[in-house]
XYZ file of C-alpha atoms in Angstrom:
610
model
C 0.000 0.000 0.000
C 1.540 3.197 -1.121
C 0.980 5.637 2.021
C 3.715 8.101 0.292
C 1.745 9.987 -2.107
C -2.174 11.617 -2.152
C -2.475 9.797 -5.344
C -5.198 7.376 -6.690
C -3.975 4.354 -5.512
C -3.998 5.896 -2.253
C -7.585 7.213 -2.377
C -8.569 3.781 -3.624
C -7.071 1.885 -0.199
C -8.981 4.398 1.648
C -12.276 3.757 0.508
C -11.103 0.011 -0.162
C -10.557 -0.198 3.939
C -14.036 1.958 5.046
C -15.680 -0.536 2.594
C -17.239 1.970 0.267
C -15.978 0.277 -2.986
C -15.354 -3.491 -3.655
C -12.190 -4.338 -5.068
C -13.422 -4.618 -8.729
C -15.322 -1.364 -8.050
C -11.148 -0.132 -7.125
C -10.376 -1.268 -10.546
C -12.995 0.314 -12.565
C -12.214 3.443 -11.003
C -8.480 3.243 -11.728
C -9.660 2.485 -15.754
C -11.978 5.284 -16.146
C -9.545 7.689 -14.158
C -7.081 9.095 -16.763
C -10.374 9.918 -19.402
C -12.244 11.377 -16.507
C -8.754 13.421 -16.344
C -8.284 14.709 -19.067
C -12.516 15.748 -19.961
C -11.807 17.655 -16.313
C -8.442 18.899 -17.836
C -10.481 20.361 -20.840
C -13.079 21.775 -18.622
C -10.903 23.898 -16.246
C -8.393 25.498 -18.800
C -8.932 28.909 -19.099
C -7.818 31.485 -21.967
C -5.562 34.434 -22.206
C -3.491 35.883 -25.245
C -5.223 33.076 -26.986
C -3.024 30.359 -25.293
C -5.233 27.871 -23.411
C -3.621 26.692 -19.603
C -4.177 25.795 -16.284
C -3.834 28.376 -13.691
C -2.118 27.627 -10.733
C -4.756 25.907 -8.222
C -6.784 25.039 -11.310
C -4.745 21.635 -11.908
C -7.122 18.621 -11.460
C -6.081 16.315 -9.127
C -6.492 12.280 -7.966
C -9.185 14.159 -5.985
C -10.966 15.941 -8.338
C -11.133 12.969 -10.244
C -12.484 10.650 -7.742
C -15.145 13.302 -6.376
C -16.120 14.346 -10.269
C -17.517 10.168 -10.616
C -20.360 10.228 -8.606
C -19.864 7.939 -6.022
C -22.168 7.287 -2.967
C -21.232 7.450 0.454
C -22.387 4.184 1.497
C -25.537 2.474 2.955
C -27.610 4.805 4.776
C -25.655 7.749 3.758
C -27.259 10.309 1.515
C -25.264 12.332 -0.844
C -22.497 11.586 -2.902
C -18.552 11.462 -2.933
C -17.589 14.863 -2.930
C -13.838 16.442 -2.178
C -15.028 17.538 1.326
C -16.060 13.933 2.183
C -13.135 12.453 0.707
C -10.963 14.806 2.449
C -12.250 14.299 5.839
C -11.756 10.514 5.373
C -8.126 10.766 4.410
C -7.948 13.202 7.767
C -9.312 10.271 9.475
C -7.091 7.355 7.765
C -3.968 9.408 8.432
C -4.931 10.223 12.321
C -4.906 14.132 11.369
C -7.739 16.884 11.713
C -9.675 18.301 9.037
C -10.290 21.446 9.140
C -13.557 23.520 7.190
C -11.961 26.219 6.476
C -14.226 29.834 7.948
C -12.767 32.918 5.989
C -14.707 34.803 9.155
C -13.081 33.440 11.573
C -8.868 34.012 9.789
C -6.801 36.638 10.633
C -6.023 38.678 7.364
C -2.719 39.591 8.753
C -1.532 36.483 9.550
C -2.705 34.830 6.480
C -1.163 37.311 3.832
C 2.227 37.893 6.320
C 3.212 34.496 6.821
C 4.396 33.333 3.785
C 4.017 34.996 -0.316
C 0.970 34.178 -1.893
C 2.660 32.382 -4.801
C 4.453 29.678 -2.444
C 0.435 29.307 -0.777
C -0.937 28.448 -4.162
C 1.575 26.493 -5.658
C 1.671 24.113 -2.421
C -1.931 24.318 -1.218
C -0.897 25.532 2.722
C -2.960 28.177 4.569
C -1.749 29.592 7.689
C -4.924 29.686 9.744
C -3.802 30.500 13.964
C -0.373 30.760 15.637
C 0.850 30.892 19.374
C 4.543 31.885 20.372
C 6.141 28.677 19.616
C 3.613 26.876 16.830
C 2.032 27.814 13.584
C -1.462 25.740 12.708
C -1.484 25.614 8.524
C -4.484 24.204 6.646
C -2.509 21.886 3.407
C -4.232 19.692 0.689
C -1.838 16.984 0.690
C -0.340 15.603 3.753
C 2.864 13.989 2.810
C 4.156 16.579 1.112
C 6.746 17.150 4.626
C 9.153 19.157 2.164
C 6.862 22.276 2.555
C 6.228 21.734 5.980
C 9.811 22.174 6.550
C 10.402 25.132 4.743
C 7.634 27.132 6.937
C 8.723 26.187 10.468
C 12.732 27.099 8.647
C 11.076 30.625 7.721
C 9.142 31.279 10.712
C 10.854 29.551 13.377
C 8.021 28.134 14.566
C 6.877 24.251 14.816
C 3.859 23.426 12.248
C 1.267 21.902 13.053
C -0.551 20.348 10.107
C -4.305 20.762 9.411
C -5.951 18.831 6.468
C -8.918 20.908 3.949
C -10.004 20.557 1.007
C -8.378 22.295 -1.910
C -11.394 24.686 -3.083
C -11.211 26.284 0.215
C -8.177 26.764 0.405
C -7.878 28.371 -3.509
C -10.662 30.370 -2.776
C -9.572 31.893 0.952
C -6.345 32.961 -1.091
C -7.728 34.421 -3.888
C -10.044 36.013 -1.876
C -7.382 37.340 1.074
C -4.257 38.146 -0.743
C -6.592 39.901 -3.150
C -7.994 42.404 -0.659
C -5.198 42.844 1.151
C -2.537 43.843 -1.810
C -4.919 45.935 -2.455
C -5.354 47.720 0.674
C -1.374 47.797 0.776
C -1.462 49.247 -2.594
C -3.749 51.902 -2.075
C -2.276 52.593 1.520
C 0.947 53.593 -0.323
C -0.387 55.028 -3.714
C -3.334 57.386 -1.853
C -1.409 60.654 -3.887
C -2.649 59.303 -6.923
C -6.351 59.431 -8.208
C -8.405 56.634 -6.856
C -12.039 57.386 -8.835
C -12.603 57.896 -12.409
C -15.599 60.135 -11.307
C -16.149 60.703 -15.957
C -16.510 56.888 -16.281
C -19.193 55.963 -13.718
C -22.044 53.868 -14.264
C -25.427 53.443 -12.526
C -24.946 49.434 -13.140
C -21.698 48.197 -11.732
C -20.396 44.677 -13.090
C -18.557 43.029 -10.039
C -15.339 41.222 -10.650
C -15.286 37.835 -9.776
C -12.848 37.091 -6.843
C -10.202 34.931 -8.803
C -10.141 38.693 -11.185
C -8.936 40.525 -8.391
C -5.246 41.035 -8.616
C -2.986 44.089 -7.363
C -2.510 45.154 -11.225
C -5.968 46.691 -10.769
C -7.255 49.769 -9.339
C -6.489 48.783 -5.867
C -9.475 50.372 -3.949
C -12.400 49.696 -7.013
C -10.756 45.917 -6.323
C -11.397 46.457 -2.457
C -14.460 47.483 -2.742
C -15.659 44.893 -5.558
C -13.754 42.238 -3.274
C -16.487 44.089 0.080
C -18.953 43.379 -2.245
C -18.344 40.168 -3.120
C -17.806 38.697 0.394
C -21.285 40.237 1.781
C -23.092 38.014 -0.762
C -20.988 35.189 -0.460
C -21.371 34.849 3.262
C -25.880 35.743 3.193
C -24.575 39.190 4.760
C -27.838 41.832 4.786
C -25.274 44.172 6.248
C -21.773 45.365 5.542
C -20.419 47.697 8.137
C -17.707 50.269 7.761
C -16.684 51.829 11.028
C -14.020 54.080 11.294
C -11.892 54.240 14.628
C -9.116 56.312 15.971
C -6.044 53.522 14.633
C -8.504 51.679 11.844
C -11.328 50.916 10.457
C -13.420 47.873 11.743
C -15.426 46.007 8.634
C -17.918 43.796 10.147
C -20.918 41.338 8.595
C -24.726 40.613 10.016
C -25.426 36.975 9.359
C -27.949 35.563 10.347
C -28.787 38.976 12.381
C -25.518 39.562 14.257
C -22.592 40.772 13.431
C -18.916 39.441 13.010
C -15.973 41.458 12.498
C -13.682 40.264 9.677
C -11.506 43.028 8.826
C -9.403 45.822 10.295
C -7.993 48.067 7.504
C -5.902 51.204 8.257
C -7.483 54.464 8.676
C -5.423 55.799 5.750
C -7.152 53.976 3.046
C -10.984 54.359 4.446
C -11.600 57.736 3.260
C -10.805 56.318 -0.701
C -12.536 53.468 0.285
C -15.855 55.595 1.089
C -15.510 57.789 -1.626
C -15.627 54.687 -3.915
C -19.068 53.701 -2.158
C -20.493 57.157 -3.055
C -19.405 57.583 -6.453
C -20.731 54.365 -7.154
C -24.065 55.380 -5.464
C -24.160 58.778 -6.648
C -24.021 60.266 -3.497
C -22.424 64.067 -2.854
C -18.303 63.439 -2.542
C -17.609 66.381 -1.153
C -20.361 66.610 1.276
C -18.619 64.464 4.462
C -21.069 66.350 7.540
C -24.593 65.345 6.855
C -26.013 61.931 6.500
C -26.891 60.628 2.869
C -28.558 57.914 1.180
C -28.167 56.673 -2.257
C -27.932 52.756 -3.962
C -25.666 50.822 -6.526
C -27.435 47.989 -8.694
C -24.822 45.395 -9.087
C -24.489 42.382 -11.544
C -23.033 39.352 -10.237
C -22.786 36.385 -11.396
C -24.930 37.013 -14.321
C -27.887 38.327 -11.378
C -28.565 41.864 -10.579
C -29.058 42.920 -6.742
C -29.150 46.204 -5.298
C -27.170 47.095 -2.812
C -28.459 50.534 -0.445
C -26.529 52.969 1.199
C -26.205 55.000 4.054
C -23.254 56.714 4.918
C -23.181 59.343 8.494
C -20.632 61.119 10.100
C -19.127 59.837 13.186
C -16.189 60.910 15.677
C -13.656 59.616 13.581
C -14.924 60.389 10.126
C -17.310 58.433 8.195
C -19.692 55.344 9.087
C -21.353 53.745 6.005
C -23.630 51.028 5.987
C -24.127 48.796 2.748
C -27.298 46.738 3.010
C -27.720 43.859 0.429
C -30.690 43.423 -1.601
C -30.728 40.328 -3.091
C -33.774 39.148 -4.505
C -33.192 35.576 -4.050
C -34.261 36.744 -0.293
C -36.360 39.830 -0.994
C -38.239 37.953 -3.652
C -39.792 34.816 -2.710
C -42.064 32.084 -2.821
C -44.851 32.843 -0.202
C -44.274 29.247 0.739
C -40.489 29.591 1.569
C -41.443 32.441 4.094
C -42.323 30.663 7.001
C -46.414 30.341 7.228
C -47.844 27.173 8.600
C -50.229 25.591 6.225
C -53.148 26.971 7.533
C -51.761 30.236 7.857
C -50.297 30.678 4.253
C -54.316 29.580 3.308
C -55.630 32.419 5.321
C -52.714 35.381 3.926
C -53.594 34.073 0.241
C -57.276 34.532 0.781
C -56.640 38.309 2.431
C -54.253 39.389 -0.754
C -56.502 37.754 -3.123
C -59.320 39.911 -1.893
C -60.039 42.275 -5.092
C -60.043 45.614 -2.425
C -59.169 46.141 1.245
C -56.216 46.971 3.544
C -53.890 43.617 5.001
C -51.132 44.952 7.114
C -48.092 43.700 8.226
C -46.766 44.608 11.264
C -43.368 43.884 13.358
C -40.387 45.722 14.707
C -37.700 46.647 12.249
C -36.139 43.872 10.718
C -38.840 41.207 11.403
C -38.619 40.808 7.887
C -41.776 42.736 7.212
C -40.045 44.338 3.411
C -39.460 40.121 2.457
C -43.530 39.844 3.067
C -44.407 42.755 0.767
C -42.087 42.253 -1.605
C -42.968 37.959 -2.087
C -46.869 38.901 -1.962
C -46.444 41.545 -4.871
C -44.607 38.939 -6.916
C -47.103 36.714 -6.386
C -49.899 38.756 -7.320
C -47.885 40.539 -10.537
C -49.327 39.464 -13.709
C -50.420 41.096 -17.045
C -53.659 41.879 -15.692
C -52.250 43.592 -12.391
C -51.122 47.457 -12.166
C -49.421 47.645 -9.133
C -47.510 50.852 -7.777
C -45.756 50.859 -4.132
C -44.636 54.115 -2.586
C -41.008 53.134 -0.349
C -39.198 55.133 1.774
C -36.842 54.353 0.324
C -37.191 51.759 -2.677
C -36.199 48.910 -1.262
C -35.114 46.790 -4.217
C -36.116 48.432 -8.010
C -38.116 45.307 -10.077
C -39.627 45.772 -13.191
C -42.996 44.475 -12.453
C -43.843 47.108 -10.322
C -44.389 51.126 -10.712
C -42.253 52.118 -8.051
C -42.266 55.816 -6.239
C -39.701 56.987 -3.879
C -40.698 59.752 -1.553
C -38.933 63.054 -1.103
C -40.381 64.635 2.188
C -38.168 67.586 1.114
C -39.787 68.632 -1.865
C -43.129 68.015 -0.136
C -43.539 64.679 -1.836
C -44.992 62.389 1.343
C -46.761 59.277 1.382
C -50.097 61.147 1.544
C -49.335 63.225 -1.104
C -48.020 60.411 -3.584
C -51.085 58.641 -2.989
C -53.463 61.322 -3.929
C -52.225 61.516 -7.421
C -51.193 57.687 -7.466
C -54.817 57.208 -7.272
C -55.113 58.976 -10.613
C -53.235 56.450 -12.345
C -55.418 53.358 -12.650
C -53.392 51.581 -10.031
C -55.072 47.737 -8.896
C -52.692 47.002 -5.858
C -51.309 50.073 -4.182
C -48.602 49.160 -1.601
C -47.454 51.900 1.209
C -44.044 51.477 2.553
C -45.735 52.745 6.062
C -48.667 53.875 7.702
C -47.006 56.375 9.290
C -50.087 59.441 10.140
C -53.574 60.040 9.757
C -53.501 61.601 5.877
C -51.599 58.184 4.581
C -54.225 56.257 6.598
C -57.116 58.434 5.774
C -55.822 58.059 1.803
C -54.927 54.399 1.948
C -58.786 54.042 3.393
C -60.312 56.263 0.424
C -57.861 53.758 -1.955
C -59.586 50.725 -0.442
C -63.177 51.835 -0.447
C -62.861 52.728 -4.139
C -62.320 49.306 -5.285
C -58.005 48.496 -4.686
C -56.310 46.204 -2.618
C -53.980 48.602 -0.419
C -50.881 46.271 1.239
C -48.911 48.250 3.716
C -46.686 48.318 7.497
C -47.093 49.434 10.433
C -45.080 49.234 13.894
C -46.870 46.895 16.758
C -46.200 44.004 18.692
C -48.946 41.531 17.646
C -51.748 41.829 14.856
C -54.599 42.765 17.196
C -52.589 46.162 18.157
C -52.708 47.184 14.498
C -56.689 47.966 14.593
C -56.330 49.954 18.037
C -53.020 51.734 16.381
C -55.113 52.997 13.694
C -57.750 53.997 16.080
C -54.846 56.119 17.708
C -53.794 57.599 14.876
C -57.338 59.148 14.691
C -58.931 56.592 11.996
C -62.366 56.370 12.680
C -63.685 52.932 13.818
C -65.960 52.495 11.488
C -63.539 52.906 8.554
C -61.396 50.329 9.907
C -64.059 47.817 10.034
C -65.233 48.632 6.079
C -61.307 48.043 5.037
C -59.505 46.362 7.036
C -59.316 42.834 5.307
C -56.290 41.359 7.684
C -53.150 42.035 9.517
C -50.296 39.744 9.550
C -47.741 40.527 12.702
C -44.254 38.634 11.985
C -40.967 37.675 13.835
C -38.024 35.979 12.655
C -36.306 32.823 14.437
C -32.835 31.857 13.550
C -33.063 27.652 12.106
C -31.396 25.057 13.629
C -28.020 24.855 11.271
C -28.839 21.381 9.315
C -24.828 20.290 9.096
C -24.477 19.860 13.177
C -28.242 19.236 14.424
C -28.714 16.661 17.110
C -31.315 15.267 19.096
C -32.021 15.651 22.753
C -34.692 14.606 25.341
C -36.086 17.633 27.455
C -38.895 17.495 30.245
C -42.103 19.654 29.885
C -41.460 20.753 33.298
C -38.396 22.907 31.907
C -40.571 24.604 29.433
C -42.549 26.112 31.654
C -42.505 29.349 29.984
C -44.205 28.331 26.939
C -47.018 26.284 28.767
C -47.606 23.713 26.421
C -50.371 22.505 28.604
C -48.974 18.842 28.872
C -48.014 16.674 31.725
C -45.113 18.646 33.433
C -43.348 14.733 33.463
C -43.639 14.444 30.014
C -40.611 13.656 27.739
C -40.129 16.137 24.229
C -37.869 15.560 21.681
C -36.242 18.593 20.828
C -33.119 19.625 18.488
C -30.442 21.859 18.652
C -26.850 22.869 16.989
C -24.213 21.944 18.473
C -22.075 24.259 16.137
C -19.890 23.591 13.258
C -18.011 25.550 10.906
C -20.901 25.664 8.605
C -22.621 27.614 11.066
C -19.805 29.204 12.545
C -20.294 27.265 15.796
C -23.676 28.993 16.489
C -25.745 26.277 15.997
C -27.842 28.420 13.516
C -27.686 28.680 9.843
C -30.423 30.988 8.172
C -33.741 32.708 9.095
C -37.453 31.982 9.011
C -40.397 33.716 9.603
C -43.042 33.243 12.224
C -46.673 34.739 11.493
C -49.922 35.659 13.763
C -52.214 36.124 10.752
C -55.722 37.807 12.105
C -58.782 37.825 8.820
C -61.077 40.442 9.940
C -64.197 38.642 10.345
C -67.662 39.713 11.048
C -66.914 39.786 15.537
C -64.030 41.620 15.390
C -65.931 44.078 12.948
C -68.527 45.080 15.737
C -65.572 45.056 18.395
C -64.060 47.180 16.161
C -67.117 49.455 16.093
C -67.833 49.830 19.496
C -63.747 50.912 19.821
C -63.604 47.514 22.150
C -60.098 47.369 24.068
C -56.728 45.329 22.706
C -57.429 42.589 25.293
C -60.846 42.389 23.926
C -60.435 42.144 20.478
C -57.066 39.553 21.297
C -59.843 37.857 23.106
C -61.755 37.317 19.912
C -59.344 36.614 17.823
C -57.845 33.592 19.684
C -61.642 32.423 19.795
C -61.641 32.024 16.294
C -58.530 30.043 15.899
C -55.489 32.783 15.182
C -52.157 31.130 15.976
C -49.969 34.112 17.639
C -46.831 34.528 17.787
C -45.578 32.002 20.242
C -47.413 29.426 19.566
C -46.227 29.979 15.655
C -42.668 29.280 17.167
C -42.828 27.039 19.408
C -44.571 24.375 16.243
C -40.973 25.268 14.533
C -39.528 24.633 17.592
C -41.495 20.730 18.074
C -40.607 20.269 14.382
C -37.123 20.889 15.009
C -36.451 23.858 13.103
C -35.355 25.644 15.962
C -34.530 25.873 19.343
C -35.961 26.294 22.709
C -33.621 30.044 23.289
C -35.056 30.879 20.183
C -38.434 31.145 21.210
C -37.425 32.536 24.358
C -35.116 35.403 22.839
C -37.712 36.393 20.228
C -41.283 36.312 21.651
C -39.959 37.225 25.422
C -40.517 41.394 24.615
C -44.272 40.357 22.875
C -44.718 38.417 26.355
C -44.069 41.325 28.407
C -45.527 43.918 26.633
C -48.676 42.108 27.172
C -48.395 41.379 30.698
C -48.077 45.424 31.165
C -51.149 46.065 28.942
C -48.554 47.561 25.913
């Protein structure tokens, strides 16, 4: 057995020994290897000055060849063979660690500092942590001890050897040496001009990471390379935040925030001025707050990307928030509804006329609602206009207004004249006063289906909020279709979820109204590097959906109190809030803290009459 070499015989005794493959199935593989070769050969050459070659990283290897064929895992395994797996089992036949490789969780420094980016791709090593006397370095193949060698001679540390796969660590180079030559670049070239400000366009086409090199325009490459990473890592925020020594970059995933870069101070003003000229936004103009947005193409996809930039003690804060419509735009299925409750919200939007609201704190997720329910009712036969503050994401479906308070041009008086214009399905970023509401009630008795937000803690609140607001009680109960109140829960990350048995008794918060003794079978993350060892991976929505019916009408009417109408409501079968979460949580798509962290405020604001 050759144990010398990450070759194919080698791969072959691996999966020989775990009993994946029989020993004819060894020599099949070994026969259809070198044409499986060369067709992935063909595949991955790229072109430039009309030469065709591999680029270094590119080259396929004994892995690439086994993962490209398809194999299975084994019985009772799902999925098939791919680099990752085989990877991890060569980790495990050589008595090393395998390592998923989190770009989040690297220190740019000591990735780009510890040895030349050239010497990282040709051998496949990442440095990835270091101590005082020991470096930790991700490599592809493990007997190659010459390399090895030559970093613990350079840094006079001992190495200590990490296996991962080779697409991480191709891509984590790419991705780190790119942005940081060209912070270093720009840090020592900020005399010359950084912005083209006579070549601009509104539509920016983003390089791909692997174009990034420090030939470019260093800080359009930093920014492009910002841009990049937010999407690749489900970011809905990219932070900028300048400090006395450097500027923090940080990432919401998942709603919270990781840092992942500190940049000097020197290069963040060039860096912000990029962000405005691509958004339009006033260069020169560094003391007032400003708005603006960049529509990006990636990946053959447009997004949008918003931004808000204010000034801050050491210069300027900018926030980037991604748009992409893979989120904003969905299925109303993929939202989160129960069955039940998605057949109640279709029946309220599919109402010719009336007002459904959503309601929630800011980001609940409310935007995702509005946005999926428009796409599902756009057809041919639909004019539908929405009036933002400000347009969340432009699509082409829609008639879409931005308002300009400044030049007088509010929701109420956007919707006077939208009115004018034939419109079917109006939708009002907020119902923020008593013209919008008083103008979104005239749009519903006149025959259009108004969709619009407002800010309360459960769907009852929104009839008695209008009522505050000075809507008459009577109008509410003529319009008002439905109100939809929404949360979102963090999911239980899928790569690291495990089983566990939990008591009723220790649930006591959620009173389930079962036997205190009583066993549940719950799940949780146990954290992974999928998940960045949170145990969570993604968002989904939970929904108290409340259809206006005929009782709540005459509550409504006689201006009955919150508890009252609440009252009602759960008579006739609304799920709330809670109980929306806690059936995620009993079908194990979430946890336990989860329910407690999100619908704790909603409890208390009950309990003091809110």
């Amino acid at each position: 057995m050759n144990r010398g070499r990450l070759d194919l015989k080698y791969l072959i005794g691996v999966l020989s020994r775990r009993g994946l493959i029989s020993e004819r199935q060894g020599k099949v593989i070994s026969q259809k290897a070198p044409a499986q070769k060369e067709k992935l050969t063909q595949l991955r050459k790229v072109k430039r000055g009309g030469l065709s070659y591999l680029s270094c990283g590119n080259e396929v290897t004994p892995v690439d060849v086994l993962a490209s064929m398809g194999l299975k895992l084994g019985k009772g395994a799902n999925g098939c063979l791919d680099e990752e797996a085989i990877m991890r089992m060569v980790a495990d036949d050589l008595g090393m660690t395998f390592k998923k490789i989190d770009p989040l969780k690297l220190d740019l420094e000591l990735v780009t500092q510890t040895i030349p980016k050239n010497f990282a791709l040709k051998h496949m090593v990442l440095p990835v942590d270091t101590s005082l006397e020991t470096i930790t370095v991700a490599v592809y193949d493990p007997f190659n001890r010459q390399v090895l060698e030559d970093i613990e001679r350079v840094t006079k540390k001992r190495v200590q050897a990490l296996i991962s796969t080779k697409s991480d660590i191709v891509k984590t180079i790419s991705e780190f040496y790119g942005f940081k030559s060209s912070i270093v670049a720009a840090d020592t070239q900020l005399s010359k001009p950084l912005v083209d400000l006579g070549n601009l366009e509104q539509l920016t086409h983003l390089q791909a990471t692997e174009e990034i090199s420090s030939s470019d325009q260093h800080i359009t490459n930093a920014v492009d390379h910002l841009f990049n990473y937010g999407f690749d890592q489900r970011a809905s925020d990219v932070h900028l935040e300048p400090k006395r020594e450097q500027t923090i970059v940080r990432l919401r995933i998942d709603g919270l925030l990781h840092t992942i870069y500190r940049i000097p101070k020197s290069v963040h003003p060039a860096i912000i001025s990029r962000i405005k000229a691509l958004a339009r936004l006033d260069l020169a103009e560094k003391r007032r707050p400003q708005d603006g947005r960049i529509k990006v193409e990636r990946h053959g996809k447009e997004a949008e990307i918003r931004i808000s930039t204010v000034p801050v003690a050491f210069g300027e804060k900018v926030v980037l928030r991604i748009l992409d419509p893979d989120i904003l735009l969905q299925d109303l299925e993929g939202l989160g509804f129960s069955s039940a409750d998605l057949i109640k919200y279709r029946k309220l939007i599919e109402v010719p006329h009336g007002i459904v609201l959503i309601t929630g704190p800011t980001g609940s997720g409310k935007t995702t609602t509005l946005y999926s329910s428009l796409r599902f009712l756009a057809h041919e036969g639909n004019n539908i206009t929405t009036i933002e503050d400000p347009i969340e994401m432009v699509h082409e479906q829609f008639n879409q207004i931005g308002i300009k308070p400044r030049i007088n041009l509010t929701f109420a008086s956007v919707l006077r004249h939208v009115l004018r214009q034939d419109p079917d399905i109006i939708m009002i970023g907020e119902m923020r006063d008593l013209e919008t509401a008083t103008n979104a009630i005239q749009a519903a008795l006149t025959g259009h289906l108004v969709l619009s937000t407002l800010h309360t803690n459960d769907a009852a609140s929104a009839i008695t909020r209008l009522m505050d607001l000075g809507v008459e009680p009577f109008l509410i109960s003529s319009t008002l279709t439905g109100v939809v109140a929404q949360r979102l829960v963090r999911k239980i990350c899928p790569h690291c979820q495990e089983s566990y048995k939990v008591k009723v008794a220790d649930l006591a918060p959620l009173a389930l109204g079962k036997d205190p003794a009583t066993e549940l079978e719950l799940k949780m993350g146990k954290g992974c590097q999928q998940c960045r060892n949170t145990g969570y991976l993604g968002r989904s929505g939970i929904f108290e959906v409340l259809p206006m019916s005929e009782k709540l009408r005459q509550l409504t009417n006689r201006k009955s109190s919150l508890a009252e109408l609440q009252k009602a409501a759960l008579q006739e079968g609304m799920i709330t809030l809670q109980q929306s979460a806690v059936d995620k949580m009993l079908r194990g798509m979430t946890t336990f803290e989860e329910v407690m962290r999100v619908t704790l405020a909603d409890r208390e604001n009950q309990a003091n009459g809110c």
